[in-house]
Amino acid sequence: MEYTKCINFLLTIAQHEVFLVFSENLSKFGITPGQYGVLACLWKDETLTPKEIANILRVENSTISGVLDRMQKRGLIDRILNPNNRRSISVRATKEGLALKEPVQKKIEELNDLVLRNFSPQEREEILSLLGRIGHLQLEQS
Amino acid sequence: MEYTKCINFLLTIAQHEVFLVFSENLSKFGITPGQYGVLACLWKDETLTPKEIANILRVENSTISGVLDRMQKRGLIDRILNPNNRRSISVRATKEGLALKEPVQKKIEELNDLVLRNFSPQEREEILSLLGRIGHLQLEQS
């Protein structure tokens, strides 16, 4: 098999290139792609536990805790007592975090259009669906 | 736009999942996916400069230099005087690096089949081609 036909190589190259574009453009709002992910969750559901956010974003609990620390320091989120269980902590967006919703969502749409600008609408559907299938597979180890 | 339809999110999740499978399986040969990339270049072209390898693998020169250091320490590659230009350094696979060719290439084919096992041959062609197009685009910044 040609190295350049290896799914791991192709995914890594494509992810790296697209991630750079998103990073650079989101830095103008003072956020990273990962922080955008957290905000997107909190724009949809007002309060979530760190564990719920980690599950939605498919990252480790230990990863999300560092991301939340930086976002709290930056004034984008608050940690509050969970309204449903006062022994646990929930996260919600601050006023500043909510104010980013409109401009950031607009930029995200633009970046998706930019990255996929040479794709037909059908190819665009196709790549999203195929990537979703790879990402959500519970792969057995051989 | 739904967060889960964002190309950056889908690529990151898929890459992470597939990279883990490749990492775990290649670790049985004592190599990382990145080191497999270097070996694949040297199995094809006997000697290459670090810069040529970095270009093929689409990584920074500074990244490749650390990878080559670890591979040399592990006995997989040698640095030699460039046969075409004795002021520059080339890289070649050692006997041990060459001995990995057959078993590692076999494993790589198996892992591609595993990761894409729920894809029809046509879908498999499709995902490789679409990823290649994303990865090789010179994206303009908006």
PDB file of C-alpha atoms in Angstrom:
ATOM      1  CA  MET A   1       0.000   0.000   0.000  1.00  0.00           C
ATOM      2  CA  GLU A   2       1.221   3.468  -0.901  1.00  0.00           C
ATOM      3  CA  TYR A   3       1.885   5.526   2.207  1.00  0.00           C
ATOM      4  CA  THR A   4      -0.212   8.374   0.786  1.00  0.00           C
ATOM      5  CA  LYS A   5      -3.248   6.040   0.591  1.00  0.00           C
ATOM      6  CA  CYS A   6      -3.087   5.230   4.311  1.00  0.00           C
ATOM      7  CA  ILE A   7      -6.197   6.485   6.112  1.00  0.00           C
ATOM      8  CA  ASN A   8      -4.169   7.544   9.165  1.00  0.00           C
ATOM      9  CA  PHE A   9      -1.813   9.673   7.064  1.00  0.00           C
ATOM     10  CA  LEU A  10      -4.621  11.313   5.086  1.00  0.00           C
ATOM     11  CA  LEU A  11      -6.675  12.066   8.194  1.00  0.00           C
ATOM     12  CA  THR A  12      -3.663  13.502  10.022  1.00  0.00           C
ATOM     13  CA  ILE A  13      -2.690  15.803   7.126  1.00  0.00           C
ATOM     14  CA  ALA A  14      -6.255  16.991   6.536  1.00  0.00           C
ATOM     15  CA  GLN A  15      -6.922  17.520  10.256  1.00  0.00           C
ATOM     16  CA  HIS A  16      -3.677  19.462  10.700  1.00  0.00           C
ATOM     17  CA  GLU A  17      -4.419  21.784   7.778  1.00  0.00           C
ATOM     18  CA  VAL A  18      -8.027  22.465   8.754  1.00  0.00           C
ATOM     19  CA  PHE A  19      -7.197  22.847  12.458  1.00  0.00           C
ATOM     20  CA  LEU A  20      -4.622  25.539  11.586  1.00  0.00           C
ATOM     21  CA  VAL A  21      -7.210  27.535   9.637  1.00  0.00           C
ATOM     22  CA  PHE A  22      -9.702  27.314  12.497  1.00  0.00           C
ATOM     23  CA  SER A  23      -7.054  28.142  15.128  1.00  0.00           C
ATOM     24  CA  GLU A  24      -5.824  31.222  13.325  1.00  0.00           C
ATOM     25  CA  ASN A  25      -9.275  32.576  12.652  1.00  0.00           C
ATOM     26  CA  LEU A  26     -10.703  31.864  16.114  1.00  0.00           C
ATOM     27  CA  SER A  27      -7.674  33.487  17.763  1.00  0.00           C
ATOM     28  CA  LYS A  28      -9.129  36.824  16.624  1.00  0.00           C
ATOM     29  CA  PHE A  29     -11.919  36.143  19.159  1.00  0.00           C
ATOM     30  CA  GLY A  30      -9.381  35.084  21.781  1.00  0.00           C
ATOM     31  CA  ILE A  31     -10.498  31.435  21.734  1.00  0.00           C
ATOM     32  CA  THR A  32      -9.148  28.069  20.536  1.00  0.00           C
ATOM     33  CA  PRO A  33     -11.106  25.476  18.510  1.00  0.00           C
ATOM     34  CA  GLY A  34     -11.467  23.423  21.718  1.00  0.00           C
ATOM     35  CA  GLN A  35     -12.865  26.420  23.604  1.00  0.00           C
ATOM     36  CA  TYR A  36     -15.286  27.047  20.759  1.00  0.00           C
ATOM     37  CA  GLY A  37     -16.449  23.445  21.273  1.00  0.00           C
ATOM     38  CA  VAL A  38     -17.185  24.116  24.951  1.00  0.00           C
ATOM     39  CA  LEU A  39     -19.000  27.363  24.160  1.00  0.00           C
ATOM     40  CA  ALA A  40     -21.060  25.648  21.445  1.00  0.00           C
ATOM     41  CA  CYS A  41     -22.253  23.131  24.067  1.00  0.00           C
ATOM     42  CA  LEU A  42     -23.198  25.924  26.515  1.00  0.00           C
ATOM     43  CA  TRP A  43     -24.919  28.026  23.862  1.00  0.00           C
ATOM     44  CA  LYS A  44     -27.196  25.031  23.299  1.00  0.00           C
ATOM     45  CA  ASP A  45     -27.645  23.749  26.886  1.00  0.00           C
ATOM     46  CA  GLU A  46     -27.434  26.511  29.458  1.00  0.00           C
ATOM     47  CA  THR A  47     -25.664  24.461  32.151  1.00  0.00           C
ATOM     48  CA  LEU A  48     -23.693  21.242  31.824  1.00  0.00           C
ATOM     49  CA  THR A  49     -21.310  19.325  34.094  1.00  0.00           C
ATOM     50  CA  PRO A  50     -17.674  19.069  32.965  1.00  0.00           C
ATOM     51  CA  LYS A  51     -18.264  15.347  32.407  1.00  0.00           C
ATOM     52  CA  GLU A  52     -21.233  16.021  30.126  1.00  0.00           C
ATOM     53  CA  ILE A  53     -19.147  18.476  28.097  1.00  0.00           C
ATOM     54  CA  ALA A  54     -16.295  15.952  27.831  1.00  0.00           C
ATOM     55  CA  ASN A  55     -18.766  13.312  26.595  1.00  0.00           C
ATOM     56  CA  ILE A  56     -20.254  15.588  23.935  1.00  0.00           C
ATOM     57  CA  LEU A  57     -16.822  16.704  22.720  1.00  0.00           C
ATOM     58  CA  ARG A  58     -15.370  13.174  22.965  1.00  0.00           C
ATOM     59  CA  VAL A  59     -12.353  14.195  25.036  1.00  0.00           C
ATOM     60  CA  GLU A  60     -10.926  12.950  28.346  1.00  0.00           C
ATOM     61  CA  ASN A  61     -12.255  14.439  31.613  1.00  0.00           C
ATOM     62  CA  SER A  62      -8.691  15.475  32.480  1.00  0.00           C
ATOM     63  CA  THR A  63      -8.398  17.409  29.195  1.00  0.00           C
ATOM     64  CA  ILE A  64     -11.652  19.300  29.685  1.00  0.00           C
ATOM     65  CA  SER A  65     -10.729  20.408  33.178  1.00  0.00           C
ATOM     66  CA  GLY A  66      -7.670  22.334  31.898  1.00  0.00           C
ATOM     67  CA  VAL A  67      -9.710  23.884  29.076  1.00  0.00           C
ATOM     68  CA  LEU A  68     -12.378  25.027  31.574  1.00  0.00           C
ATOM     69  CA  ASP A  69      -9.733  26.530  33.890  1.00  0.00           C
ATOM     70  CA  ARG A  70      -8.372  28.692  31.070  1.00  0.00           C
ATOM     71  CA  MET A  71     -11.875  29.705  29.952  1.00  0.00           C
ATOM     72  CA  GLN A  72     -12.854  30.679  33.493  1.00  0.00           C
ATOM     73  CA  LYS A  73      -9.694  32.779  33.887  1.00  0.00           C
ATOM     74  CA  ARG A  74     -10.535  34.429  30.570  1.00  0.00           C
ATOM     75  CA  GLY A  75     -14.047  35.236  31.844  1.00  0.00           C
ATOM     76  CA  LEU A  76     -15.901  33.082  29.297  1.00  0.00           C
ATOM     77  CA  ILE A  77     -17.494  30.578  31.698  1.00  0.00           C
ATOM     78  CA  ASP A  78     -18.464  30.250  35.360  1.00  0.00           C
ATOM     79  CA  ARG A  79     -18.470  27.159  37.517  1.00  0.00           C
ATOM     80  CA  ILE A  80     -21.655  27.046  39.615  1.00  0.00           C
ATOM     81  CA  LEU A  81     -23.362  24.570  41.942  1.00  0.00           C
ATOM     82  CA  ASN A  82     -25.335  22.088  39.887  1.00  0.00           C
ATOM     83  CA  PRO A  83     -29.010  23.135  40.174  1.00  0.00           C
ATOM     84  CA  ASN A  84     -30.046  19.447  40.122  1.00  0.00           C
ATOM     85  CA  ASN A  85     -27.433  18.170  42.569  1.00  0.00           C
ATOM     86  CA  ARG A  86     -25.876  20.695  44.896  1.00  0.00           C
ATOM     87  CA  ARG A  87     -22.901  18.443  45.602  1.00  0.00           C
ATOM     88  CA  SER A  88     -21.682  18.672  42.003  1.00  0.00           C
ATOM     89  CA  ILE A  89     -20.433  21.526  39.844  1.00  0.00           C
ATOM     90  CA  SER A  90     -21.941  22.764  36.591  1.00  0.00           C
ATOM     91  CA  VAL A  91     -20.577  25.099  33.979  1.00  0.00           C
ATOM     92  CA  ARG A  92     -22.348  27.959  32.224  1.00  0.00           C
ATOM     93  CA  ALA A  93     -21.293  30.696  29.801  1.00  0.00           C
ATOM     94  CA  THR A  94     -20.791  34.209  31.191  1.00  0.00           C
ATOM     95  CA  LYS A  95     -22.220  37.284  29.513  1.00  0.00           C
ATOM     96  CA  GLU A  96     -18.938  37.549  27.598  1.00  0.00           C
ATOM     97  CA  GLY A  97     -19.161  33.903  26.558  1.00  0.00           C
ATOM     98  CA  LEU A  98     -22.731  34.408  25.360  1.00  0.00           C
ATOM     99  CA  ALA A  99     -21.778  37.575  23.460  1.00  0.00           C
ATOM    100  CA  LEU A 100     -19.393  35.525  21.291  1.00  0.00           C
ATOM    101  CA  LYS A 101     -22.213  33.294  20.050  1.00  0.00           C
ATOM    102  CA  GLU A 102     -23.319  35.299  17.040  1.00  0.00           C
ATOM    103  CA  PRO A 103     -19.941  36.430  15.605  1.00  0.00           C
ATOM    104  CA  VAL A 104     -18.218  33.095  16.264  1.00  0.00           C
ATOM    105  CA  GLN A 105     -21.031  31.028  14.762  1.00  0.00           C
ATOM    106  CA  LYS A 106     -20.920  33.261  11.688  1.00  0.00           C
ATOM    107  CA  LYS A 107     -17.143  32.765  11.405  1.00  0.00           C
ATOM    108  CA  ILE A 108     -17.492  28.976  11.841  1.00  0.00           C
ATOM    109  CA  GLU A 109     -19.941  28.832   8.924  1.00  0.00           C
ATOM    110  CA  GLU A 110     -17.540  30.883   6.802  1.00  0.00           C
ATOM    111  CA  LEU A 111     -14.619  28.612   7.683  1.00  0.00           C
ATOM    112  CA  ASN A 112     -16.581  25.488   6.796  1.00  0.00           C
ATOM    113  CA  ASP A 113     -17.468  27.086   3.455  1.00  0.00           C
ATOM    114  CA  LEU A 114     -13.814  28.056   2.935  1.00  0.00           C
ATOM    115  CA  VAL A 115     -12.336  24.655   3.754  1.00  0.00           C
ATOM    116  CA  LEU A 116     -14.929  22.841   1.631  1.00  0.00           C
ATOM    117  CA  ARG A 117     -15.236  25.447  -1.110  1.00  0.00           C
ATOM    118  CA  ASN A 118     -14.126  23.053  -3.862  1.00  0.00           C
ATOM    119  CA  PHE A 119     -16.669  20.439  -2.823  1.00  0.00           C
ATOM    120  CA  SER A 120     -20.085  20.056  -4.394  1.00  0.00           C
ATOM    121  CA  PRO A 121     -23.011  20.058  -1.915  1.00  0.00           C
ATOM    122  CA  GLN A 122     -23.200  16.276  -2.388  1.00  0.00           C
ATOM    123  CA  GLU A 123     -19.462  15.793  -1.711  1.00  0.00           C
ATOM    124  CA  ARG A 124     -19.779  17.999   1.337  1.00  0.00           C
ATOM    125  CA  GLU A 125     -22.579  15.832   2.742  1.00  0.00           C
ATOM    126  CA  GLU A 126     -20.508  12.760   1.863  1.00  0.00           C
ATOM    127  CA  ILE A 127     -17.335  13.779   3.704  1.00  0.00           C
ATOM    128  CA  LEU A 128     -19.236  14.793   6.860  1.00  0.00           C
ATOM    129  CA  SER A 129     -21.145  11.527   6.877  1.00  0.00           C
ATOM    130  CA  LEU A 130     -18.070   9.339   6.202  1.00  0.00           C
ATOM    131  CA  LEU A 131     -16.038  11.126   8.895  1.00  0.00           C
ATOM    132  CA  GLY A 132     -18.912  10.741  11.354  1.00  0.00           C
ATOM    133  CA  ARG A 133     -18.942   7.029  10.673  1.00  0.00           C
ATOM    134  CA  ILE A 134     -15.190   6.710  11.281  1.00  0.00           C
ATOM    135  CA  GLY A 135     -15.334   8.831  14.435  1.00  0.00           C
ATOM    136  CA  HIS A 136     -18.247   7.097  16.031  1.00  0.00           C
ATOM    137  CA  LEU A 137     -17.199   3.532  15.284  1.00  0.00           C
ATOM    138  CA  GLN A 138     -16.231   1.552  18.314  1.00  0.00           C
ATOM    139  CA  LEU A 139     -13.179   0.004  16.697  1.00  0.00           C
ATOM    140  CA  GLU A 140     -12.130  -3.437  17.834  1.00  0.00           C
ATOM    141  CA  GLN A 141      -8.418  -3.920  18.228  1.00  0.00           C
ATOM    142  CA  SER A 142      -6.919  -6.657  16.102  1.00  0.00           C
TER     143      SER A 142
ATOM    144  CA  MET B   1     -24.639  25.259  12.212  1.00  0.00           C
ATOM    145  CA  GLU B   2     -24.698  22.243  14.535  1.00  0.00           C
ATOM    146  CA  TYR B   3     -21.339  21.784  16.236  1.00  0.00           C
ATOM    147  CA  THR B   4     -21.314  18.109  15.212  1.00  0.00           C
ATOM    148  CA  LYS B   5     -21.520  19.138  11.525  1.00  0.00           C
ATOM    149  CA  CYS B   6     -18.374  21.265  11.747  1.00  0.00           C
ATOM    150  CA  ILE B   7     -15.609  19.863   9.525  1.00  0.00           C
ATOM    151  CA  ASN B   8     -12.943  20.690  12.102  1.00  0.00           C
ATOM    152  CA  PHE B   9     -14.756  18.789  14.851  1.00  0.00           C
ATOM    153  CA  LEU B  10     -15.451  15.747  12.652  1.00  0.00           C
ATOM    154  CA  LEU B  11     -11.867  15.598  11.366  1.00  0.00           C
ATOM    155  CA  THR B  12     -10.423  15.935  14.868  1.00  0.00           C
ATOM    156  CA  ILE B  13     -12.609  13.175  16.317  1.00  0.00           C
ATOM    157  CA  ALA B  14     -11.971  10.797  13.396  1.00  0.00           C
ATOM    158  CA  GLN B  15      -8.227  11.488  13.368  1.00  0.00           C
ATOM    159  CA  HIS B  16      -7.951  10.947  17.126  1.00  0.00           C
ATOM    160  CA  GLU B  17      -9.770   7.626  16.983  1.00  0.00           C
ATOM    161  CA  VAL B  18      -7.832   6.267  13.997  1.00  0.00           C
ATOM    162  CA  PHE B  19      -4.478   7.545  15.284  1.00  0.00           C
ATOM    163  CA  LEU B  20      -5.038   5.663  18.563  1.00  0.00           C
ATOM    164  CA  VAL B  21      -5.636   2.389  16.701  1.00  0.00           C
ATOM    165  CA  PHE B  22      -2.478   2.876  14.614  1.00  0.00           C
ATOM    166  CA  SER B  23      -0.406   3.931  17.643  1.00  0.00           C
ATOM    167  CA  GLU B  24      -1.398   0.941  19.722  1.00  0.00           C
ATOM    168  CA  ASN B  25      -0.812  -1.548  16.943  1.00  0.00           C
ATOM    169  CA  LEU B  26       2.492  -0.091  15.729  1.00  0.00           C
ATOM    170  CA  SER B  27       3.826   0.041  19.301  1.00  0.00           C
ATOM    171  CA  LYS B  28       4.136  -3.758  19.069  1.00  0.00           C
ATOM    172  CA  PHE B  29       6.904  -3.083  16.506  1.00  0.00           C
ATOM    173  CA  GLY B  30       8.418  -0.383  18.740  1.00  0.00           C
ATOM    174  CA  ILE B  31       7.496   2.437  16.354  1.00  0.00           C
ATOM    175  CA  THR B  32       5.041   5.354  16.248  1.00  0.00           C
ATOM    176  CA  PRO B  33       2.816   6.279  13.273  1.00  0.00           C
ATOM    177  CA  GLY B  34       5.217   9.157  12.514  1.00  0.00           C
ATOM    178  CA  GLN B  35       8.214   6.812  12.528  1.00  0.00           C
ATOM    179  CA  TYR B  36       6.326   4.467  10.205  1.00  0.00           C
ATOM    180  CA  GLY B  37       5.949   7.460   7.867  1.00  0.00           C
ATOM    181  CA  VAL B  38       9.713   8.013   7.819  1.00  0.00           C
ATOM    182  CA  LEU B  39      10.406   4.316   7.255  1.00  0.00           C
ATOM    183  CA  ALA B  40       7.846   4.183   4.430  1.00  0.00           C
ATOM    184  CA  CYS B  41       9.757   7.000   2.683  1.00  0.00           C
ATOM    185  CA  LEU B  42      13.080   5.165   3.089  1.00  0.00           C
ATOM    186  CA  TRP B  43      11.695   1.814   2.008  1.00  0.00           C
ATOM    187  CA  LYS B  44      10.762   3.527  -1.273  1.00  0.00           C
ATOM    188  CA  ASP B  45      13.772   5.853  -1.779  1.00  0.00           C
ATOM    189  CA  GLU B  46      16.943   4.443  -0.285  1.00  0.00           C
ATOM    190  CA  THR B  47      18.386   7.786   0.861  1.00  0.00           C
ATOM    191  CA  LEU B  48      16.637  11.102   1.491  1.00  0.00           C
ATOM    192  CA  THR B  49      17.595  14.341   3.219  1.00  0.00           C
ATOM    193  CA  PRO B  50      15.645  15.265   6.368  1.00  0.00           C
ATOM    194  CA  LYS B  51      14.113  18.140   4.411  1.00  0.00           C
ATOM    195  CA  GLU B  52      12.895  15.798   1.664  1.00  0.00           C
ATOM    196  CA  ILE B  53      11.314  13.532   4.284  1.00  0.00           C
ATOM    197  CA  ALA B  54       9.644  16.524   5.960  1.00  0.00           C
ATOM    198  CA  ASN B  55       8.222  17.613   2.590  1.00  0.00           C
ATOM    199  CA  ILE B  56       6.829  14.183   1.777  1.00  0.00           C
ATOM    200  CA  LEU B  57       5.273  13.804   5.237  1.00  0.00           C
ATOM    201  CA  ARG B  58       4.076  17.440   5.295  1.00  0.00           C
ATOM    202  CA  VAL B  59       5.636  18.221   8.690  1.00  0.00           C
ATOM    203  CA  GLU B  60       7.967  20.971   9.891  1.00  0.00           C
ATOM    204  CA  ASN B  61      11.740  20.470   9.552  1.00  0.00           C
ATOM    205  CA  SER B  62      12.051  20.977  13.319  1.00  0.00           C
ATOM    206  CA  THR B  63       9.557  18.154  13.942  1.00  0.00           C
ATOM    207  CA  ILE B  64      11.317  15.672  11.679  1.00  0.00           C
ATOM    208  CA  SER B  65      14.678  16.278  13.306  1.00  0.00           C
ATOM    209  CA  GLY B  66      13.423  15.059  16.703  1.00  0.00           C
ATOM    210  CA  VAL B  67      11.754  12.033  15.090  1.00  0.00           C
ATOM    211  CA  LEU B  68      15.021  11.134  13.302  1.00  0.00           C
ATOM    212  CA  ASP B  69      17.010  11.493  16.553  1.00  0.00           C
ATOM    213  CA  ARG B  70      14.775   8.963  18.293  1.00  0.00           C
ATOM    214  CA  MET B  71      14.865   6.596  15.314  1.00  0.00           C
ATOM    215  CA  GLN B  72      18.654   6.745  15.138  1.00  0.00           C
ATOM    216  CA  LYS B  73      18.934   6.017  18.874  1.00  0.00           C
ATOM    217  CA  ARG B  74      16.597   3.067  18.367  1.00  0.00           C
ATOM    218  CA  GLY B  75      18.819   1.773  15.524  1.00  0.00           C
ATOM    219  CA  LEU B  76      16.222   2.145  12.753  1.00  0.00           C
ATOM    220  CA  ILE B  77      18.011   4.747  10.631  1.00  0.00           C
ATOM    221  CA  ASP B  78      21.516   6.090   9.984  1.00  0.00           C
ATOM    222  CA  ARG B  79      22.569   9.611   9.067  1.00  0.00           C
ATOM    223  CA  ILE B  80      25.189   9.529   6.306  1.00  0.00           C
ATOM    224  CA  LEU B  81      26.960  12.025   4.071  1.00  0.00           C
ATOM    225  CA  ASN B  82      24.738  12.836   1.111  1.00  0.00           C
ATOM    226  CA  PRO B  83      26.164  10.885  -1.867  1.00  0.00           C
ATOM    227  CA  ASN B  84      25.218  13.805  -4.162  1.00  0.00           C
ATOM    228  CA  ASN B  85      26.483  16.629  -1.955  1.00  0.00           C
ATOM    229  CA  ARG B  86      29.054  15.763   0.685  1.00  0.00           C
ATOM    230  CA  ARG B  87      28.300  18.901   2.682  1.00  0.00           C
ATOM    231  CA  SER B  88      24.781  17.735   3.473  1.00  0.00           C
ATOM    232  CA  ILE B  89      23.386  14.813   5.437  1.00  0.00           C
ATOM    233  CA  SER B  90      21.122  12.062   4.160  1.00  0.00           C
ATOM    234  CA  VAL B  91      19.136   9.463   6.003  1.00  0.00           C
ATOM    235  CA  ARG B  92      18.783   5.759   5.247  1.00  0.00           C
ATOM    236  CA  ALA B  93      17.145   2.789   6.954  1.00  0.00           C
ATOM    237  CA  THR B  94      19.416   0.383   8.849  1.00  0.00           C
ATOM    238  CA  LYS B  95      19.151  -3.396   8.502  1.00  0.00           C
ATOM    239  CA  GLU B  96      16.730  -3.322  11.430  1.00  0.00           C
ATOM    240  CA  GLY B  97      14.701  -0.563   9.757  1.00  0.00           C
ATOM    241  CA  LEU B  98      14.557  -2.565   6.526  1.00  0.00           C
ATOM    242  CA  ALA B  99      13.566  -5.754   8.381  1.00  0.00           C
ATOM    243  CA  LEU B 100      10.391  -4.037   9.596  1.00  0.00           C
ATOM    244  CA  LYS B 101       9.189  -3.407   6.038  1.00  0.00           C
ATOM    245  CA  GLU B 102       7.282  -6.625   5.439  1.00  0.00           C
ATOM    246  CA  PRO B 103       5.547  -7.105   8.818  1.00  0.00           C
ATOM    247  CA  VAL B 104       4.724  -3.402   9.266  1.00  0.00           C
ATOM    248  CA  GLN B 105       3.329  -3.011   5.742  1.00  0.00           C
ATOM    249  CA  LYS B 106       1.158  -6.079   6.349  1.00  0.00           C
ATOM    250  CA  LYS B 107      -0.117  -4.593   9.623  1.00  0.00           C
ATOM    251  CA  ILE B 108      -0.810  -1.214   7.957  1.00  0.00           C
ATOM    252  CA  GLU B 109      -2.989  -2.915   5.337  1.00  0.00           C
ATOM    253  CA  GLU B 110      -4.851  -4.773   8.091  1.00  0.00           C
ATOM    254  CA  LEU B 111      -5.409  -1.545  10.057  1.00  0.00           C
ATOM    255  CA  ASN B 112      -6.767   0.257   6.991  1.00  0.00           C
ATOM    256  CA  ASP B 113      -9.147  -2.660   6.425  1.00  0.00           C
ATOM    257  CA  LEU B 114     -10.145  -2.572  10.104  1.00  0.00           C
ATOM    258  CA  VAL B 115     -10.784   1.159  10.299  1.00  0.00           C
ATOM    259  CA  LEU B 116     -12.737   1.167   7.023  1.00  0.00           C
ATOM    260  CA  ARG B 117     -14.389  -2.223   7.418  1.00  0.00           C
ATOM    261  CA  ASN B 118     -17.920  -0.814   7.288  1.00  0.00           C
ATOM    262  CA  PHE B 119     -17.193   1.102   4.077  1.00  0.00           C
ATOM    263  CA  SER B 120     -18.001  -0.199   0.614  1.00  0.00           C
ATOM    264  CA  PRO B 121     -15.053  -0.198  -1.830  1.00  0.00           C
ATOM    265  CA  GLN B 122     -16.607   2.889  -3.443  1.00  0.00           C
ATOM    266  CA  GLU B 123     -16.989   4.726  -0.110  1.00  0.00           C
ATOM    267  CA  ARG B 124     -13.408   3.818   0.734  1.00  0.00           C
ATOM    268  CA  GLU B 125     -12.142   5.366  -2.501  1.00  0.00           C
ATOM    269  CA  GLU B 126     -14.366   8.366  -1.805  1.00  0.00           C
ATOM    270  CA  ILE B 127     -13.078   9.132   1.691  1.00  0.00           C
ATOM    271  CA  LEU B 128      -9.420   8.829   0.628  1.00  0.00           C
ATOM    272  CA  SER B 129      -9.978  11.115  -2.338  1.00  0.00           C
ATOM    273  CA  LEU B 130     -11.972  13.737  -0.375  1.00  0.00           C
ATOM    274  CA  LEU B 131      -9.391  13.789   2.443  1.00  0.00           C
ATOM    275  CA  GLY B 132      -6.600  14.137  -0.083  1.00  0.00           C
ATOM    276  CA  ARG B 133      -8.368  17.135  -1.570  1.00  0.00           C
ATOM    277  CA  ILE B 134      -8.753  18.798   1.850  1.00  0.00           C
ATOM    278  CA  GLY B 135      -5.160  18.053   2.826  1.00  0.00           C
ATOM    279  CA  HIS B 136      -3.547  19.283  -0.360  1.00  0.00           C
ATOM    280  CA  LEU B 137      -5.562  22.450  -0.773  1.00  0.00           C
ATOM    281  CA  GLN B 138      -3.583  25.595  -0.269  1.00  0.00           C
ATOM    282  CA  LEU B 139      -6.254  27.289   1.809  1.00  0.00           C
ATOM    283  CA  GLU B 140      -6.491  31.041   1.626  1.00  0.00           C
ATOM    284  CA  GLN B 141      -7.122  32.769   4.920  1.00  0.00           C
ATOM    285  CA  SER B 142     -10.268  34.834   5.084  1.00  0.00           C
TER     286      SER B 142
END
